[in-house]
Coordinates of C-alpha atoms in Angstrom, one line a residue:
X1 CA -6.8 24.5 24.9
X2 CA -6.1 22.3 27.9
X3 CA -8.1 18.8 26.3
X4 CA -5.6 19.8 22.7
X5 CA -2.7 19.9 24.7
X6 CA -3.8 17.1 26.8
X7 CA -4.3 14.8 23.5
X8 CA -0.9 15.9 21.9
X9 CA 1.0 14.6 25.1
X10 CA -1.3 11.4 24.9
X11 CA -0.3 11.0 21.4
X12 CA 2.7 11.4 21.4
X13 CA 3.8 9.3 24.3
X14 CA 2.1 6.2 22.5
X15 CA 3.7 7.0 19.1
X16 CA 7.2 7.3 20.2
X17 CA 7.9 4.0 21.2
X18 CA 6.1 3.1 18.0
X19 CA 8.2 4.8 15.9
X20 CA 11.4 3.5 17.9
X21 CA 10.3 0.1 17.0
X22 CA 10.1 0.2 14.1
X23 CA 13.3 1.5 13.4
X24 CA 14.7 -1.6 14.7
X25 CA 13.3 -3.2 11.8
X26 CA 16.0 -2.1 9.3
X27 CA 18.6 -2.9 11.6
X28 CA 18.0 -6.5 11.5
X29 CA 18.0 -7.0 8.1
X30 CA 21.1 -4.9 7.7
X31 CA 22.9 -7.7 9.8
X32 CA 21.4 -10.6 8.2
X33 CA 22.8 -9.2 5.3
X34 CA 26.1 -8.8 6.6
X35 CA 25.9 -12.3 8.0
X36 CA 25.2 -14.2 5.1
X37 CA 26.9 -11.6 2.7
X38 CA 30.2 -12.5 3.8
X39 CA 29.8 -16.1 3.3
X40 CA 32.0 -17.5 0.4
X41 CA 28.8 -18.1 -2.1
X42 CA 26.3 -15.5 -3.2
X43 CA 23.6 -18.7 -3.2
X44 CA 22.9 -18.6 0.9
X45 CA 22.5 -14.0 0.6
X46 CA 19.7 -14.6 -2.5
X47 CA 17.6 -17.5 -0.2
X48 CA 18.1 -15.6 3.0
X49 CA 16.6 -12.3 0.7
X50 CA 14.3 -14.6 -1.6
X51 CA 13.1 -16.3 2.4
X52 CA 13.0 -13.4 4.0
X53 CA 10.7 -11.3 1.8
X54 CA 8.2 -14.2 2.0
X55 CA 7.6 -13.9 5.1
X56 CA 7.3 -10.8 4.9
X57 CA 4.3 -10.5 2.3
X58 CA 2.9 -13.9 4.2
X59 CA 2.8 -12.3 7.5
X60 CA 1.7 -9.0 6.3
X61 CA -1.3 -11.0 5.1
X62 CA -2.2 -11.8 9.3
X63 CA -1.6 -7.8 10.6
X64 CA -5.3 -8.1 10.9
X65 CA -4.7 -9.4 14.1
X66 CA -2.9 -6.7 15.7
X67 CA -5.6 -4.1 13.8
X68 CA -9.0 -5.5 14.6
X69 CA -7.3 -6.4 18.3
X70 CA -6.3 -2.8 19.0
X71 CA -10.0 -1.3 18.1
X72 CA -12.1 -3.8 19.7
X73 CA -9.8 -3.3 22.8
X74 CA -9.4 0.6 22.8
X75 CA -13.5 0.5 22.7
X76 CA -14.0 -2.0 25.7
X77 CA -11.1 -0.4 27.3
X78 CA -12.8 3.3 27.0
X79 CA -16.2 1.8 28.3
X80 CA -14.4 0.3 31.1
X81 CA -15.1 -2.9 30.6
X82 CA -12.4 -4.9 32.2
X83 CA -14.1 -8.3 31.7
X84 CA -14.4 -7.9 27.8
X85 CA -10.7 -6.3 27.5
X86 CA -9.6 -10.2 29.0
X87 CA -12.2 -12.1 27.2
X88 CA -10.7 -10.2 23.8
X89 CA -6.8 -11.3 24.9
X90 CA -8.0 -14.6 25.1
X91 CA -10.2 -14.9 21.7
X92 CA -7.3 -12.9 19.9
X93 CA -4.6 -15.6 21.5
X94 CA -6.6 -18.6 20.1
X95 CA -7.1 -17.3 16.9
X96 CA -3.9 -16.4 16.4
X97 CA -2.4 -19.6 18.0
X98 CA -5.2 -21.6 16.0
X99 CA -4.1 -19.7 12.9
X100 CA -0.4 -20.4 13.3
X101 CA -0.8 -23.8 13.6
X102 CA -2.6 -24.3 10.1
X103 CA 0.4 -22.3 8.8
X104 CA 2.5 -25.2 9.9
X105 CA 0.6 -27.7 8.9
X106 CA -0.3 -26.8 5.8
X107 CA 2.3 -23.8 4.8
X108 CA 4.4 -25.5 2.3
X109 CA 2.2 -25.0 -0.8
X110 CA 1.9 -22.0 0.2
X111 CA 6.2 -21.7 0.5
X112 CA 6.4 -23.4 -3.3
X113 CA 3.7 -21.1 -4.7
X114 CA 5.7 -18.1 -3.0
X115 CA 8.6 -18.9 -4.2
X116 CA 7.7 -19.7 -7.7
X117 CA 6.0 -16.1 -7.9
X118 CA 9.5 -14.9 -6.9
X119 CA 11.7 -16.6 -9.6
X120 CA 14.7 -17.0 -7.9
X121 CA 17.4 -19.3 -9.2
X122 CA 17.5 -23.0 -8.9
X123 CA 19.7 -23.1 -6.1
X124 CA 18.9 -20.2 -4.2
X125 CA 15.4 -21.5 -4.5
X126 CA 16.0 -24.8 -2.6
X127 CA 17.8 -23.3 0.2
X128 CA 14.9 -20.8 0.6
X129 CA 12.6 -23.5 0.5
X130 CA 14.7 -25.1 3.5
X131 CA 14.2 -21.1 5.0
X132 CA 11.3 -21.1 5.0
X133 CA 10.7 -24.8 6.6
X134 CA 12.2 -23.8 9.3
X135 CA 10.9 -20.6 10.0
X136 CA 7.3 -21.7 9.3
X137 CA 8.1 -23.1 12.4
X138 CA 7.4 -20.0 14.1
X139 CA 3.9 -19.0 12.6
X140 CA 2.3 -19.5 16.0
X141 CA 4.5 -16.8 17.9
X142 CA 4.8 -14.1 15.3
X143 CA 0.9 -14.4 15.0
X144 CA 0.3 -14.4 19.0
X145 CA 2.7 -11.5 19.4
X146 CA 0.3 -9.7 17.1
X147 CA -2.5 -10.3 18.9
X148 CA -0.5 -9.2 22.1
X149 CA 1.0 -5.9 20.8
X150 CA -2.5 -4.9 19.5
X151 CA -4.3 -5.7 23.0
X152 CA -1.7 -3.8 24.8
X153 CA -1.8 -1.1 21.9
X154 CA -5.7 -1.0 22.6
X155 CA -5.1 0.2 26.4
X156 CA -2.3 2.8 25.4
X157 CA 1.1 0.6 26.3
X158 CA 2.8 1.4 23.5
X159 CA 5.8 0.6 25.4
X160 CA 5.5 -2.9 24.8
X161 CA 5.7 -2.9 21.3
X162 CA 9.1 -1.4 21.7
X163 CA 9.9 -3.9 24.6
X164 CA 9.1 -6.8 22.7
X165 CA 10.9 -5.4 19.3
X166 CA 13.7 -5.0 21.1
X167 CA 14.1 -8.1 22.4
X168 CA 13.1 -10.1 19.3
X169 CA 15.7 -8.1 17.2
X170 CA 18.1 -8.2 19.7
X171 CA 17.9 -11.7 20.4
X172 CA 17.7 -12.5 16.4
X173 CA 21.5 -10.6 16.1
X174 CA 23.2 -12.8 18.7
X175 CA 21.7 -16.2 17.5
X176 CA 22.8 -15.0 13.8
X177 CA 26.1 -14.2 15.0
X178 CA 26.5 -17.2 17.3
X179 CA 25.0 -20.1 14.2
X180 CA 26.5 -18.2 11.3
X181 CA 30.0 -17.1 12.4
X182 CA 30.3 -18.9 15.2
X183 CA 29.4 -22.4 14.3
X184 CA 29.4 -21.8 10.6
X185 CA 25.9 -22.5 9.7
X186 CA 24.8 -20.8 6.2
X187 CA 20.7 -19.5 5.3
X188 CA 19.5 -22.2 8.3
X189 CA 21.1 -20.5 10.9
X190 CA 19.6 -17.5 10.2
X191 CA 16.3 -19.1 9.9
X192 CA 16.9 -20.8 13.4
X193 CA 17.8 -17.5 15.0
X194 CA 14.6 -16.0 13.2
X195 CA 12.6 -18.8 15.4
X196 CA 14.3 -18.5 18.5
X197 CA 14.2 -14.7 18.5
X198 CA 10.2 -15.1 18.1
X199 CA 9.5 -17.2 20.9
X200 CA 11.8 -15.2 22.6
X201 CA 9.1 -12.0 22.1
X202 CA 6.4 -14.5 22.8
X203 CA 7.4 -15.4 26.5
X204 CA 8.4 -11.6 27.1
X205 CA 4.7 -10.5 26.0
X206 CA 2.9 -13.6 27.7
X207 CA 4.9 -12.2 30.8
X208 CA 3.8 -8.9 30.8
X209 CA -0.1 -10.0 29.8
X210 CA 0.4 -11.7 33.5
X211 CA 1.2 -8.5 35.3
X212 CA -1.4 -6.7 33.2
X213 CA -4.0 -9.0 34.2
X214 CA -3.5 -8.4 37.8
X215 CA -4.8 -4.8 37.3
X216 CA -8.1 -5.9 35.5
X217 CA -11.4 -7.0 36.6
X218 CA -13.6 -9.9 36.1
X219 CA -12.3 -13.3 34.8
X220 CA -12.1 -15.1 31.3
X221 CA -15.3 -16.7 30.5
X222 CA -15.2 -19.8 28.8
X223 CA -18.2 -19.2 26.5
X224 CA -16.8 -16.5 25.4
X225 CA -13.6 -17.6 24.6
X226 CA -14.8 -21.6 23.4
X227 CA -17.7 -20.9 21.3
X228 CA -17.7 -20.1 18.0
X229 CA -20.7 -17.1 18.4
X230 CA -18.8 -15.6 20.9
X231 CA -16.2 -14.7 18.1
X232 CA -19.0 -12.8 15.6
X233 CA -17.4 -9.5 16.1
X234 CA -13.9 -10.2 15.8
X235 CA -14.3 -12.5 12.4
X236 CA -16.4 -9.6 11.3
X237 CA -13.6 -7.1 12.0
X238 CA -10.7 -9.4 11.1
X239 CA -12.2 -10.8 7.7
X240 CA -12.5 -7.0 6.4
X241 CA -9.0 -6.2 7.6
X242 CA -8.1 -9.8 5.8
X243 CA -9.7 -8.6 2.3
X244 CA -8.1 -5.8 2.4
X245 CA -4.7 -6.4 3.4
X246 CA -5.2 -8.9 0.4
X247 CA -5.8 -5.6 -2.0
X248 CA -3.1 -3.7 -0.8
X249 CA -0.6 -7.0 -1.9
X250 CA -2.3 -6.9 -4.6
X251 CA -1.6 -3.5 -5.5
X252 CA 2.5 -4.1 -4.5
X253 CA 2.1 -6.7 -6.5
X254 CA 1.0 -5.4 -9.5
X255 CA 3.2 -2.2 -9.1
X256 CA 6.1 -4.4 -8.9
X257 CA 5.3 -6.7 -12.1
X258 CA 4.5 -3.9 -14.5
X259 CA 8.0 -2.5 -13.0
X260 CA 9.9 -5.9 -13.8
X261 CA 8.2 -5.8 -17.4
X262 CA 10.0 -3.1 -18.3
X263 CA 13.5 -4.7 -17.7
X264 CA 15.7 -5.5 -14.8
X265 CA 17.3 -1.6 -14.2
X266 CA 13.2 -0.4 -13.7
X267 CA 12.6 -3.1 -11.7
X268 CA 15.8 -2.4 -9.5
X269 CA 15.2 1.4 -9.8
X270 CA 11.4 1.1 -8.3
X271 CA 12.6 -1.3 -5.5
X272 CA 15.0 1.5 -4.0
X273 CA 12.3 3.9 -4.4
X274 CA 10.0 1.9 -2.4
X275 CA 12.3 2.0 0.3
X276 CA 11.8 5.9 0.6
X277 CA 7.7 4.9 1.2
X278 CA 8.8 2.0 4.1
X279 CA 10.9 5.4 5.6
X280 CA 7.7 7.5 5.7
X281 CA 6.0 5.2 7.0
X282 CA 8.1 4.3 10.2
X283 CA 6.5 8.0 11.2
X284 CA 3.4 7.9 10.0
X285 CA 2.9 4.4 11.1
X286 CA 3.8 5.5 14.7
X287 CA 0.8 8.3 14.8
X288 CA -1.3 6.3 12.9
X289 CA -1.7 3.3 16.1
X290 CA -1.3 6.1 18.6
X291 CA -4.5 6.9 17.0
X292 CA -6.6 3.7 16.5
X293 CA -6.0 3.3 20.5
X294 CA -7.3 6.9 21.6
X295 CA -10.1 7.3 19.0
X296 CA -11.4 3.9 20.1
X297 CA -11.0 4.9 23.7
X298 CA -13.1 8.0 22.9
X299 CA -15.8 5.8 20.9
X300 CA -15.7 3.7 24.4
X301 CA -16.2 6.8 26.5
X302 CA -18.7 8.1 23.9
X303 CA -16.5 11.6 23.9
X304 CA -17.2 13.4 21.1
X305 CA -14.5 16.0 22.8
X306 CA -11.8 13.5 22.9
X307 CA -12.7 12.2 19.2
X308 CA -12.4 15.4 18.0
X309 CA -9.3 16.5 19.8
X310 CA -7.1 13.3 19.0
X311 CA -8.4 13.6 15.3
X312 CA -7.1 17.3 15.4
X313 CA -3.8 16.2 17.1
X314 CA -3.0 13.5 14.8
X315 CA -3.7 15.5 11.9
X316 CA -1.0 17.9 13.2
X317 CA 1.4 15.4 13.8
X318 CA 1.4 13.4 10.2
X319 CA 1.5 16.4 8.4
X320 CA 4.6 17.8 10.1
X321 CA 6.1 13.7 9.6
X322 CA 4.8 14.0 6.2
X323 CA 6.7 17.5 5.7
X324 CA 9.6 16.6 7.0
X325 CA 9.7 13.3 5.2
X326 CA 9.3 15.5 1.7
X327 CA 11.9 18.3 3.2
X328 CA 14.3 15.3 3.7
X329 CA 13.8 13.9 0.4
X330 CA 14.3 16.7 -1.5
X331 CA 17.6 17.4 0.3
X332 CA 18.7 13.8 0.8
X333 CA 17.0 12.2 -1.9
X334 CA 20.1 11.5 -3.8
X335 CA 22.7 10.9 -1.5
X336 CA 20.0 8.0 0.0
X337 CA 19.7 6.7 -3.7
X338 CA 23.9 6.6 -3.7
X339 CA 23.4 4.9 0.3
X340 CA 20.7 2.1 -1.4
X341 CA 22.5 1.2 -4.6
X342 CA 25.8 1.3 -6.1
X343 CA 24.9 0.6 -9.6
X344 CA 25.4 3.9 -11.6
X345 CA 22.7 2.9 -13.9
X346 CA 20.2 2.1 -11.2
X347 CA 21.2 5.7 -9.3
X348 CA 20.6 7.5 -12.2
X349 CA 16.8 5.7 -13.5
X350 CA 16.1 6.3 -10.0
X351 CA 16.7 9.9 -9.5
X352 CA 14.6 10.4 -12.7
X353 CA 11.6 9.0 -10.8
X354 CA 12.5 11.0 -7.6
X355 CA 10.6 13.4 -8.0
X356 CA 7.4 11.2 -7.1
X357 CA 8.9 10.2 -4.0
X358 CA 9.2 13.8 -2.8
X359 CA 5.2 14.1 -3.1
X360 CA 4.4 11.0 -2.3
X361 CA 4.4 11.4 1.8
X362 CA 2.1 14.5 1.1
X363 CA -0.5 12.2 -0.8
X364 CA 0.3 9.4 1.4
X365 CA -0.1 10.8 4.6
X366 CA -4.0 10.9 4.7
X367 CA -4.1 7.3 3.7
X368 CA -2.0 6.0 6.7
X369 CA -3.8 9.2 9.1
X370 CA -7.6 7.7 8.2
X371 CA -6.8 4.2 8.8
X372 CA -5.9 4.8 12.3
X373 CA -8.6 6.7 12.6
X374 CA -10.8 3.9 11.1
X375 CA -9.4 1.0 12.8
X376 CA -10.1 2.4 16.2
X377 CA -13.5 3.1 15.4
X378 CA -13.6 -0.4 13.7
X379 CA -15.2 1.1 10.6
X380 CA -12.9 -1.6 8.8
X381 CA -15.9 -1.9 5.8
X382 CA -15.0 1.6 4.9
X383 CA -11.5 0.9 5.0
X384 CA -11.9 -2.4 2.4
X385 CA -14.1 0.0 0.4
X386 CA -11.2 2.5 -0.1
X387 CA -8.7 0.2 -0.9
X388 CA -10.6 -1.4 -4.1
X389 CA -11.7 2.0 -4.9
X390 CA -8.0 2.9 -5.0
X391 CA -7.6 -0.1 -6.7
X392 CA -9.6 0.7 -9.6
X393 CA -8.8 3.9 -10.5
X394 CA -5.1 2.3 -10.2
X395 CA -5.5 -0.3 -12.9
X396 CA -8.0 1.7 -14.8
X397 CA -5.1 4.5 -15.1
X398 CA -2.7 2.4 -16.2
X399 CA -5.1 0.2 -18.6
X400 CA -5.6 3.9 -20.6
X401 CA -1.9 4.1 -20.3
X402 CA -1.0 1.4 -21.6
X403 CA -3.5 1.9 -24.6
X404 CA -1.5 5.2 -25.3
X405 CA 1.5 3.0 -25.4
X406 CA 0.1 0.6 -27.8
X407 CA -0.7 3.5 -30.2
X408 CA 3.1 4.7 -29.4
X409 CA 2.0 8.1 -28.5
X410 CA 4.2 7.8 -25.2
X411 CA 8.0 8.1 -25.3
X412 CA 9.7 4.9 -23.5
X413 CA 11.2 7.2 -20.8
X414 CA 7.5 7.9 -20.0
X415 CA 6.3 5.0 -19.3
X416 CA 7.3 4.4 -15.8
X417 CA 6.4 7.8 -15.3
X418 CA 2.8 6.7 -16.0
X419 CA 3.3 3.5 -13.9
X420 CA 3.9 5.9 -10.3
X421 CA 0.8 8.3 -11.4
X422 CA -1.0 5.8 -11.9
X423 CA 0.2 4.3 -8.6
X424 CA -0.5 7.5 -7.2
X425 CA -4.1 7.8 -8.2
X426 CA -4.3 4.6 -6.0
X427 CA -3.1 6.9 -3.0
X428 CA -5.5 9.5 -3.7
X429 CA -8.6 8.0 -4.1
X430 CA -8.5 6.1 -1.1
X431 CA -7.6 8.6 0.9
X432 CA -10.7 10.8 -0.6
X433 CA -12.8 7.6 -0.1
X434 CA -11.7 7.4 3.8
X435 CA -12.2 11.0 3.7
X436 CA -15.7 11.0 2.4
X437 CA -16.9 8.3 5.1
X438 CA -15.3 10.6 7.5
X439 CA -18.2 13.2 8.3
X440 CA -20.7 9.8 8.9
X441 CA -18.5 8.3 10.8
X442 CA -18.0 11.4 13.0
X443 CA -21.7 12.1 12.7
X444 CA -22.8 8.5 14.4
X445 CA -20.3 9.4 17.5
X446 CA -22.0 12.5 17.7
X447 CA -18.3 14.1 16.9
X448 CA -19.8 17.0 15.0
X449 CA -23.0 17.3 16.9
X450 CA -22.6 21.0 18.9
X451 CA -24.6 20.4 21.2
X452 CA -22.6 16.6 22.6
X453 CA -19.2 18.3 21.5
X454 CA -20.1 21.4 24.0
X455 CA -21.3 19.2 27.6

């Protein structure tokens, strides 16, 4: 009783800050909207929106770097292994740094492509291409504050993350105020407090790496850090996370396309929905890193107990996020429609799909729980597994559907309908997947073995 209750308090005071964090996130795009909203041309809202999500998918694309950091560094940190929790700071920095530096260099193909894929207008299209010049610019910080957030993650600061957040965001609203209203900038100046606001978070986190340093052992060791075998493991890890970050765009991607081809009120309808899964995740997100850190802490220790007892506690946790999340939904769900969109057409195509939004944090929840789980134990080939698995069943689901629809045996008010299930079936199977590597993942740490789990 006293190690459960012990991992619930450790679980909860990383997740917190977590969850605090991210709930910064909305906040800053609600005042870059209201920046540029209220400048006199719609042109400079649509290429801050068109820039924006960009980045967003593009940076997604390098979370591997806070993932494979924060399980590599949970697992040195539980063996107490000072000397490879610096040596992993240092490889994470360079690869990130190394990493943002190609982005600069050789990012704007990737900007056009982007931007083509998003079919914006002509106009809005050219100022986000000026958007995303400038905040290209940046690459190098947002991917070192990555690699920062996931070491400290890895040696249960979660209080960083919301440090740093903080100050980014907060730092991000003042320079938008100060270039867009008060020196009447347009799209640039948000793009130029987007930059500043970022190297902002990365002197605040090389800061705190200084004082963190001063409480470790050993030293950085240069062949560690300078040659290219030293860095085996954290390819290895970070590749996998790579691959299947790049399924799980696909699989947005794809979502969102087959949305759009049914006309623009689907297309807007599914976007609002979408927000109610970035909701549930804040939470689930929040439990989900509390766990990487302490089940690769317990792997570290080689603790079957702890393994066990965080497992069990984070369990708990998402399921009563996940609850809620559904509880909320089926109360709120509407009225947060109405908040999202004002278009009566929109509110009402979306409520018909709402329905799948109130079970989707239910079938979700395992996902997000196994991950964490996964990425501390940095099992990330079982993770890549999963999401192609999920993948499969996903387009395979909606390939049958959309035989059914050729042969017109499917009303048209269906065929969205089929579109989330089909999404859904995505959810499921790789959670089951995840679940099914869960017993031999459990069995290598000795997590189920009576005879460990009772010393």
């Amino acid at each position: 009783m006293a190690d459960s209750s012990a991992s619930y308090r450790r679980l909860w005071t990383l997740a917190w800050p977590i969850i605090l964090s991210n709930i910064t996130v909305p906040l800053l795009g609600v005042v870059d909207t209201a920046v540029v909203g209220h400048l006199p041309d719609a042109r400079y809202l649509a290429a801050v929106t068109l820039g924006a999500t960009l980045f967003s998918f593009l940076y997604w694309g390098f979370g591997f770097l806070r993932m494979g950091t924060t399980g590599l560094t949970s697992q040195a940190a539980g063996r107490e292994d000072d000397e490879a929790v610096r040596n992993l700071l240092g490889q994470s920095l360079l690869l990130a740094m190394t990493l943002g530096l190609l982005l600069i260099i050789a990012g704007s193909p990737l900007v056009t492509l982007g931007l083509w894929l998003l079919d914006g207008s002509e106009q809005a299209s050219l100022l986000a291409a000026e958007y995303a010049g400038i905040r290209l610019l940046s690459a190098p910080a947002v991917l070192a504050n990555y690699a920062i957030l996931g070491w400290f993650l890895g040696q249960q600061n979660s209080r960083v993350t919301l440090l740093i957040m903080v100050l980014t965001n907060g730092v991000n609203i003042v320079f938008d105020l100060l270039f867009v209203i008060g020196l009447g900038m347009t799209s640039d100046g948000v793009a130029w407090a987007t930059v500043i606001a970022d190297y902002s978070g990365l002197a605040l986190g090389l800061w705190l790496i200084s004082r963190q340093l001063k409480l470790l052992e050993g030293r950085f060791l240069r062949h560690h850090l300078l040659r290219l075998a030293a860095y085996t493991e954290l390819f290895s890890v970070n590749a996998n996370l790579f691959v299947r970050t790049l399924g799980l765009l696909f699989a947005m991607a794809f979502f969102t396309a087959q949305g759009a081809a049914q006309g623009d009120t689907i297309l807007a309808a599914n976007a609002v929905l979408l927000q109610f899964i970035m909701l549930t995740s804040y939470g689930l997100d929040g439990f989900a890193h509390a766990t990487e850190s302490l089940i690769g802490r317990a792997i570290g220790q080689q603790s079957p107990r702890t393994f066990n007892a965080t497992l069990r506690a984070a369990t708990r946790f998402s399921l009563v996020t996940a609850g809620l999340a559904t509880l909320g939904f089926i109360v709120g769900g509407q009225a947060l429609i109405a908040l999202l969109t004002g278009l009566e057409e929109v509110r009402d195509t979306a409520a018909t799909y709402l329905p799948w939004m109130i079970a989707l944090p239910l079938i979700a929840v395992w996902s997000y729980l196994l991950d964490g789980v996964f990425i501390g134990a940095t099992a990330i080939k079982q993770m890549r597994n999963s999401v192609f698995a999920g993948l499969a069943v996903f387009l395979v689901l909606w390939w049958i559907f959309q035989a059914l629809f050729s042969q017109q045996r499917l009303a048209d008010g269906l065929i969205n309908h089929a579109l989330w299930l089909s999404f859904m079936g995505f959810f499921i199977v790789r959670s089951g997947v995840l679940a099914a590597y869960l017993t031999p993942l459990r069995r290598r740490y000795g997590a189920i073995d009576r005879v460990m789990d009772a010393t």
